[in-house]
Structures are given as structure tokens and as C-alpha cells.
C-alpha atoms as a printed R data frame, in Angstrom:
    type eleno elety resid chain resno       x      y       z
1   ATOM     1    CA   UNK     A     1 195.006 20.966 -29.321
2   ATOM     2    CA   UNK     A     2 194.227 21.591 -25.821
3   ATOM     3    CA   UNK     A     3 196.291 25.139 -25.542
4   ATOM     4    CA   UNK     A     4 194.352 25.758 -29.051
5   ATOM     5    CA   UNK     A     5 190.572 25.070 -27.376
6   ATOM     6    CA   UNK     A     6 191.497 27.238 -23.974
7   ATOM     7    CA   UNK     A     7 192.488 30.084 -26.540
8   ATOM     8    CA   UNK     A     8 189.410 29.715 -28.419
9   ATOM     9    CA   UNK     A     9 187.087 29.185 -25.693
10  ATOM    10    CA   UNK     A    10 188.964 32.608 -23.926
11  ATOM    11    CA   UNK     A    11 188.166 34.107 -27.549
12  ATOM    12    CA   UNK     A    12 184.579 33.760 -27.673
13  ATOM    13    CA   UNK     A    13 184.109 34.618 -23.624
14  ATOM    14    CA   UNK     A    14 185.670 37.859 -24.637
15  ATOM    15    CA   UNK     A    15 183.679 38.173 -27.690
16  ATOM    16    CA   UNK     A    16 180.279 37.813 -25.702
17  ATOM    17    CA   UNK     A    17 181.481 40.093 -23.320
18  ATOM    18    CA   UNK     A    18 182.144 42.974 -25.275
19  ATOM    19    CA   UNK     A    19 178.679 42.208 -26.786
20  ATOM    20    CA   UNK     A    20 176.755 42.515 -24.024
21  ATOM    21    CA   UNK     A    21 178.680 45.820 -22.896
22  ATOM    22    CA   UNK     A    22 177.981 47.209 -26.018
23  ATOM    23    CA   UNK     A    23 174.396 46.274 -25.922
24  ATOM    24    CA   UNK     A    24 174.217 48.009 -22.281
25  ATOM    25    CA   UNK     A    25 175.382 50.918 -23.327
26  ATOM    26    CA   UNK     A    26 173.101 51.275 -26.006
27  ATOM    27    CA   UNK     A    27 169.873 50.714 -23.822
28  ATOM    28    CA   UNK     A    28 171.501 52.929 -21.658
29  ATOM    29    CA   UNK     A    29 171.604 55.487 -24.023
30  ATOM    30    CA   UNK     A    30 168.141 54.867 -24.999
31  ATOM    31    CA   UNK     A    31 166.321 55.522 -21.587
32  ATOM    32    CA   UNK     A    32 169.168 58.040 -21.317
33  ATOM    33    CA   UNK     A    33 169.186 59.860 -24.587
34  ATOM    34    CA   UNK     A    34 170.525 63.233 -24.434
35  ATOM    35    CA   UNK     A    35 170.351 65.277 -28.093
36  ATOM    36    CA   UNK     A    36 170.837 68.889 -29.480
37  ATOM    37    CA   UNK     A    37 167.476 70.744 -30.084
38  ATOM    38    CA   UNK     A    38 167.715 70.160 -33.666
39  ATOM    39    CA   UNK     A    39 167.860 66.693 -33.804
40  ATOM    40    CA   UNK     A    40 164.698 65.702 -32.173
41  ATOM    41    CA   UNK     A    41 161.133 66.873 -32.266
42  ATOM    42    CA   UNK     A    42 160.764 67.716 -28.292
43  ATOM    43    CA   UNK     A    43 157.723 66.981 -26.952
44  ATOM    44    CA   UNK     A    44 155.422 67.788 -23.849
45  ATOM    45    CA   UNK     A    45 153.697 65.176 -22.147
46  ATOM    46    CA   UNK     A    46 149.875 65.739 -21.387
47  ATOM    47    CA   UNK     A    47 147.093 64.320 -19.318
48  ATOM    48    CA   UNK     A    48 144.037 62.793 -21.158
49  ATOM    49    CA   UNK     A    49 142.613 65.341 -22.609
50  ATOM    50    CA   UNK     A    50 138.617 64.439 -22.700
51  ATOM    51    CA   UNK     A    51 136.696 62.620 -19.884
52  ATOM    52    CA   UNK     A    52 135.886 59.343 -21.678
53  ATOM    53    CA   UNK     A    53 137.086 56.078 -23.088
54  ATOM    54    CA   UNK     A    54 136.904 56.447 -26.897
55  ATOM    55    CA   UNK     A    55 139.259 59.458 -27.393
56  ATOM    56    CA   UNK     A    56 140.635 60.054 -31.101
57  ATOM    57    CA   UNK     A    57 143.450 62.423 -32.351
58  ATOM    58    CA   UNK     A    58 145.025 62.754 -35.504
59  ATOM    59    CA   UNK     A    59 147.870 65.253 -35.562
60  ATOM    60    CA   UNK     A    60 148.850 68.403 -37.973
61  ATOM    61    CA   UNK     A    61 151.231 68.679 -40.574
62  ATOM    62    CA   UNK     A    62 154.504 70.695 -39.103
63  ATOM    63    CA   UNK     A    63 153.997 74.131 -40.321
64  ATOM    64    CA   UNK     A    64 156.660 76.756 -39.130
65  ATOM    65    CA   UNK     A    65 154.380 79.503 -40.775
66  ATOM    66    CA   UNK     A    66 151.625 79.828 -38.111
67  ATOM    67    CA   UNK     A    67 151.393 80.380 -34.646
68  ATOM    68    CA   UNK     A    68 153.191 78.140 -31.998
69  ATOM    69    CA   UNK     A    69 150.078 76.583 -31.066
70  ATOM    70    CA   UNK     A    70 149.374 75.480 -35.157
71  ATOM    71    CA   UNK     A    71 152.779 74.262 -35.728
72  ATOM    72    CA   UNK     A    72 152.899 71.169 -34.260
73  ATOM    73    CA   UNK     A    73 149.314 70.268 -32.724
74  ATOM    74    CA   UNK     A    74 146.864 67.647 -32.038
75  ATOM    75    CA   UNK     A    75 142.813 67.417 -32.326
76  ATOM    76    CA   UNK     A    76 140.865 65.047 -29.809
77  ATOM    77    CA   UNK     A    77 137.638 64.077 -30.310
78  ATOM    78    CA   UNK     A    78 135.383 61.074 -29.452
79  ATOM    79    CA   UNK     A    79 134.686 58.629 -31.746
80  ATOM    80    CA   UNK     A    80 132.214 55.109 -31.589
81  ATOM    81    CA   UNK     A    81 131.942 51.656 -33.346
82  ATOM    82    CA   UNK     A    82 128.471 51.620 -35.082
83  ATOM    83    CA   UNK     A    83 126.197 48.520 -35.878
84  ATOM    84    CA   UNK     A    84 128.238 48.363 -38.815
85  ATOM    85    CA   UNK     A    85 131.508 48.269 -37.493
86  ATOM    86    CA   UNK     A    86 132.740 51.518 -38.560
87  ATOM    87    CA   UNK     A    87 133.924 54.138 -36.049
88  ATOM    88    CA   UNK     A    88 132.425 57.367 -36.222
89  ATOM    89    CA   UNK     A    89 132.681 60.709 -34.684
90  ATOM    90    CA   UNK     A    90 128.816 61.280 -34.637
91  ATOM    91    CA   UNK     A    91 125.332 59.740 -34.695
92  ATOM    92    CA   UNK     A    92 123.182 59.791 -37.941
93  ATOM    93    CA   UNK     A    93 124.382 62.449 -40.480
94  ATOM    94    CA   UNK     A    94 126.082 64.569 -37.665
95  ATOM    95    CA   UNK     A    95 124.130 67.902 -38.978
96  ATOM    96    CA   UNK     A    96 123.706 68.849 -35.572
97  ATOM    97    CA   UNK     A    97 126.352 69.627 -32.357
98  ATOM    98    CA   UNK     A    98 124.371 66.871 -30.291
99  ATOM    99    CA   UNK     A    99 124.680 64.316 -32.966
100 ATOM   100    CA   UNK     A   100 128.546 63.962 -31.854
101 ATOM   101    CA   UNK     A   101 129.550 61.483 -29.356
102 ATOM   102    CA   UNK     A   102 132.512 65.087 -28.279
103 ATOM   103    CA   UNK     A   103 129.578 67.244 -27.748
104 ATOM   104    CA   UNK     A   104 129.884 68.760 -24.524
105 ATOM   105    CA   UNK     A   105 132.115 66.332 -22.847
106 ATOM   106    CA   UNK     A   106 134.104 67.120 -19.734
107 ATOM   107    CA   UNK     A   107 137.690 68.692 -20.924
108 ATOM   108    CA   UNK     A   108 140.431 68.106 -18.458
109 ATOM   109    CA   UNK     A   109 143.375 69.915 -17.915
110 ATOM   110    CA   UNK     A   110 146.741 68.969 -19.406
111 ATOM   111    CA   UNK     A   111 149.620 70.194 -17.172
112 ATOM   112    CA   UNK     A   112 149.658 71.379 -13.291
113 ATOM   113    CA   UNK     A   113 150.103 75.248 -13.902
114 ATOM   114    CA   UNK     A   114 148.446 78.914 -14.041
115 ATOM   115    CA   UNK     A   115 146.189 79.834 -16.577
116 ATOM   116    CA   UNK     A   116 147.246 82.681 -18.229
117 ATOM   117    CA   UNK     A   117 144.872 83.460 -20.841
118 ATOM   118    CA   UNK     A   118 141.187 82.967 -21.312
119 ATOM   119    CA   UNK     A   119 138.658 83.534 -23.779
120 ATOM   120    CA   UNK     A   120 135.141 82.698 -24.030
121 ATOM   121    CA   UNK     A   121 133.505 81.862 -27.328
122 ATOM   122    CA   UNK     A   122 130.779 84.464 -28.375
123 ATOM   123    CA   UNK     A   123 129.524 81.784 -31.162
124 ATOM   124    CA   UNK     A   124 128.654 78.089 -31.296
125 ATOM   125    CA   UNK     A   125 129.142 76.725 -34.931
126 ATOM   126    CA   UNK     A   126 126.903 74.245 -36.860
127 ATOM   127    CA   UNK     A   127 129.035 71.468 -37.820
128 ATOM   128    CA   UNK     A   128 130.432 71.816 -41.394
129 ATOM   129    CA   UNK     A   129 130.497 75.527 -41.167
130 ATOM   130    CA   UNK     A   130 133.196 77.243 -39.774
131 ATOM   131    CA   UNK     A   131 133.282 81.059 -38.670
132 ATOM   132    CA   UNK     A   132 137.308 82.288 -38.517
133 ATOM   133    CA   UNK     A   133 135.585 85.259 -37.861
134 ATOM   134    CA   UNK     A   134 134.205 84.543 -34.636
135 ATOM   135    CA   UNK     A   135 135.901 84.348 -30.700
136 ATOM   136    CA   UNK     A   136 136.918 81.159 -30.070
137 ATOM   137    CA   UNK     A   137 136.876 79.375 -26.608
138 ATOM   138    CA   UNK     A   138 141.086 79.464 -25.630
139 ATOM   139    CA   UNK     A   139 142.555 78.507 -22.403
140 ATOM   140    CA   UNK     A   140 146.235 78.603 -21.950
141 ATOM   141    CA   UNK     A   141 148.033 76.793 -19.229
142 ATOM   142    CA   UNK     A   142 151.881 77.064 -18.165
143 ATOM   143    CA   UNK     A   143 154.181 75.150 -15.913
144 ATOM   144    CA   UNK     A   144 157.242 76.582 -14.306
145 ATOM   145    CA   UNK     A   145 159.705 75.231 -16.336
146 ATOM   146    CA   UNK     A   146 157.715 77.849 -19.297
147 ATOM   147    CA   UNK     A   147 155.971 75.368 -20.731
148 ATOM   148    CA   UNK     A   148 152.569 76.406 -22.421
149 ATOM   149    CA   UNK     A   149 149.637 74.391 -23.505
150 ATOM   150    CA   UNK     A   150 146.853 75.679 -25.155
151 ATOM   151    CA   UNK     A   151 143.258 74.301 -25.452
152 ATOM   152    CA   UNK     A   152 141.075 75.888 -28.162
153 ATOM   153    CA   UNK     A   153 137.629 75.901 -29.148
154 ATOM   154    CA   UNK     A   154 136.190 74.833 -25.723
155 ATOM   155    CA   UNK     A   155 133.115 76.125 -24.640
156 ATOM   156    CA   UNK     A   156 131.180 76.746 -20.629
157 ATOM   157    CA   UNK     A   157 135.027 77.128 -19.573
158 ATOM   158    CA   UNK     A   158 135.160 76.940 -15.504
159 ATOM   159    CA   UNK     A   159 138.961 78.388 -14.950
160 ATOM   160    CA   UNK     A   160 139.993 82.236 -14.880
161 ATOM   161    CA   UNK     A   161 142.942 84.094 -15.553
162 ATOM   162    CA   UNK     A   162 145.843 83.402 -12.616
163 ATOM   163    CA   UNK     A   163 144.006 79.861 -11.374
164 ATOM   164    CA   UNK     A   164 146.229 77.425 -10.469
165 ATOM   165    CA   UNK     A   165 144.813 73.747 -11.762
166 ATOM   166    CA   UNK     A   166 146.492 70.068 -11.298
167 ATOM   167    CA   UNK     A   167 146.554 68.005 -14.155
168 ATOM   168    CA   UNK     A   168 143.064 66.023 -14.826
169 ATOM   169    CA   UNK     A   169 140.872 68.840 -13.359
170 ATOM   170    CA   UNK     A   170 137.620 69.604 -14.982
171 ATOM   171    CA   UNK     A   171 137.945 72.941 -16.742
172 ATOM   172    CA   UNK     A   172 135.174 72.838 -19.579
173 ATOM   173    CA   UNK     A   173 133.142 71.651 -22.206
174 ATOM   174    CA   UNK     A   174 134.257 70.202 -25.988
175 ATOM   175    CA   UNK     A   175 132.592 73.011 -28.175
176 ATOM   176    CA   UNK     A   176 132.364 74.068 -31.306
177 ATOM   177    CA   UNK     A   177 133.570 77.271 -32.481
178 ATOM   178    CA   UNK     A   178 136.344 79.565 -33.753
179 ATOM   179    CA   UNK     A   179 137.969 77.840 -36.491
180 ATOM   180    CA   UNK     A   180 136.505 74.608 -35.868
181 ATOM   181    CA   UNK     A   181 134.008 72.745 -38.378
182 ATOM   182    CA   UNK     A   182 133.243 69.522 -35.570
183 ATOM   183    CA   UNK     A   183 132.865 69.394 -31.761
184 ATOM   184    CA   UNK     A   184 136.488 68.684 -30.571
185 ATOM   185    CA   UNK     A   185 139.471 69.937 -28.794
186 ATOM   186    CA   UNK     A   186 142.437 71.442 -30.463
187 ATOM   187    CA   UNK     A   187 146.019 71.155 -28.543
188 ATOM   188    CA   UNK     A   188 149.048 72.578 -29.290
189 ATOM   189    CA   UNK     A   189 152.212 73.232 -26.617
190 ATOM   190    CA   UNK     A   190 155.203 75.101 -26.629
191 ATOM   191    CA   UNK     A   191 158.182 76.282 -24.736
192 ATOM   192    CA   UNK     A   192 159.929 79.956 -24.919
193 ATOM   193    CA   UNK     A   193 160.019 79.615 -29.311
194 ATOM   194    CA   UNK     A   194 160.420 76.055 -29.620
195 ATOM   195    CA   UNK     A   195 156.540 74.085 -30.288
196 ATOM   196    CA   UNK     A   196 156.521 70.892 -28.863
197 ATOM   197    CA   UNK     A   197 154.818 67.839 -30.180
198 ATOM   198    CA   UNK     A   198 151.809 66.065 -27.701
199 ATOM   199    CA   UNK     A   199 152.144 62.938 -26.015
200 ATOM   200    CA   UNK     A   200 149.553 61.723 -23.834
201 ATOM   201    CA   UNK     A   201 149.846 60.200 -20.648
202 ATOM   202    CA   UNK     A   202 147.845 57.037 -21.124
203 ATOM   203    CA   UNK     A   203 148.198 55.796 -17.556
204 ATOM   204    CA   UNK     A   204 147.901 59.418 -15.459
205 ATOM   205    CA   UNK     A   205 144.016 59.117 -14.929
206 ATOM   206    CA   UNK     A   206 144.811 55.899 -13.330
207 ATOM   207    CA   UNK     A   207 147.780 57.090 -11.234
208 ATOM   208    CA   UNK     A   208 146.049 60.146 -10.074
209 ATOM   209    CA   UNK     A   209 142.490 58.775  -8.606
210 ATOM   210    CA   UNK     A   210 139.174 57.914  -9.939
211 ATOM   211    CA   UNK     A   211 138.499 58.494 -13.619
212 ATOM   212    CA   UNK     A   212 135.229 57.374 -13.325
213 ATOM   213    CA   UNK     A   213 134.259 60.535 -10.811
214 ATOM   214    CA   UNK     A   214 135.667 63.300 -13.649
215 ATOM   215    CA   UNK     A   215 133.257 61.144 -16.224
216 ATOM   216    CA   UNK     A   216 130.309 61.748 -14.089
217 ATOM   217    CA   UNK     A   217 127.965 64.050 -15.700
């Protein structure tokens, strides 16, 4: 009986052992995950993209017929709790650019990089309406590794062409324009001909400095 309970108590040690290597190894391979292209979206990782607090995004549908910036994007835009407890992207019936909370808010950039493209909106649309006729206000940004990020329908844009800009730096105004029926910021990022999807960096306005100083009107 005793040779029996050494064996078994041997049994389980090993047991538990081989457990918790096993378990390692797989949170190892988490933090560490490695995949082929295919297997994965692959994404880019931003800064904030608006100078505020109530930031709102919903993402589009993947789309492999459009334009690397369309295929995999993001919209930001600010949105409020009102008396009634429902959030909202503008004040009373939102007929007019002012009426939402986006309007004109500080855009910050979302990688360190060069711009490499600008264009300045020749329009401003009323919300509801949208022109896909008209310029829209573009700024494209790219890192060294390649990667591009592109900010559309901003407006009073403060970069040029060949600027270098660090992450979180002012660059222009949420507008409304292009192909655009609201005041907000459309996002989409690639690298060489693969999009990426956006993740923001929640915690980079707090690791860089003062997030109340790029708020500052």
C-alpha cells in the first residue's frame, strides 16, 4: 500500500507538471503568436484619433472591391449622453454642421511618419447630403516600415506634403465633405497591398504628455 501511494502521488506530480508546461507554452504562444498572412486580419495600431473624451467608431464591412483605404476602415466621431440617456452624435435635429458634438474638433495624427499626400476640400457638406462629386479633405501618413494611414474628409488641414509629424500632433479639423453625410473622420491603413484593420492606442495620449493641452481650443 505504501509503494502503491508513492507511485500514485509520483503520478499526479507528473500529471500537474506537464499541465502547467503545457499551459506555458500556450500563453507563450499567445503574447508570442507568429501566423501566415492569411490567417489573421493584420492590423496597425493608431493614436487617438480626435482630441476629446467621447470618441465613437463603428467599423466597415471587409470589401476587397474598393480602394485599400475602404476595405477595411474605421469612422470616429463624437458622440454625448442627452437628458434622456441616449447617446447622440449631435444636438437638436443635427440639420446643421455645428449641431454635432465632431464639428471642428482637433484631429490628431495617427502614426510618426511623412505625409505624402494632401488634399484640401473645395466643399463643406450639409449633413444628410453627400457630394461624391466634390474634393474631399485627405491626408496620408507613412512610417518606414511602409505603412500608410489615411485620414479623409478633414477640413483647415495644418500639414503639407513631405512634413514629418509624431503621433498625437494636431493636424486639422473633423469636417464634412467628400463622401461624407456627418462631421467625422474616416480611417483606413494599409501596408504595400495588404489593408490593415485599426486599433487604437487607448493609453498613448497618456504615455506621450498632456492630453488636456491638444484639447485646448
Amino acid at each position: 500500500m505504501h509503494t502503491l501511494n508513492i507511485f500514485c502521488s509520483r503520478w499526479f506530480t507528473g500529471i500537474v507538471m506537464v499541465t502547467a508546461l503545457i499551459v506555458a507554452n500556450q500563453a507563450k504562444a499567445q503574447t508570442e503568436i507568429e501566423t501566415a498572412p492569411d490567417t489573421l486580419t493584420q492590423t496597425v495600431l493608431i493614436h487617438p484619433v480626435i482630441a476629446d473624451d467621447h470618441i465613437v467608431s463603428s467599423e466597415h464591412t471587409y470589401n476587397s472591391d474598393l480602394r485599400l483605404g475602404d476595405q477595411i476602415a474605421r469612422d470616429f466621431s463624437i458622440a454625448k449622453i442627452n437628458k434622456h440617456g441616449i447617446l447622440r452624435r449631435f444636438k437638436g435635429q443635427g440639420l446643421t454642421n455645428e449641431d454635432w458634438y465632431g464639428w471642428r474638433k482637433k484631429v490628431l495624427a495617427p502614426i510618426s511618419g511623412r505625409i505624402t499626400r494632401v488634399n484640401h476640400p473645395d466643399t463643406t457638406n450639409r449633413p444628410g447630403v453627400m457630394n461624391r462629386e466634390a474634393q474631399p479633405g485627405l491626408v496620408f501618413f507613412q512610417r518606414a516600415d511602409s505603412t500608410v494611414v489615411i485620414y479623409a474628409h478633414v477640413r483647415e488641414i495644418e500639414v503639407e506634403e513631405g512634413e514629418q509629424v509624431k503621433a498625437g500632433e494636431v493636424i486639422g479639423r473633423v469636417g464634412n465633405n467628400g463622401n461624407s453625410r456627418a462631421p467625422h473622420i474616416h480611417v483606413g491603413a494599409w501596408k504595400e497591398e495588404t489593408p490593415l484593420q485599426i486599433q487604437v492606442d487607448l493609453y498613448a495620449e497618456h504615455r506621450d504628455g498632456q492630453p488636456s493641452e491638444k484639447r485646448a481650443e
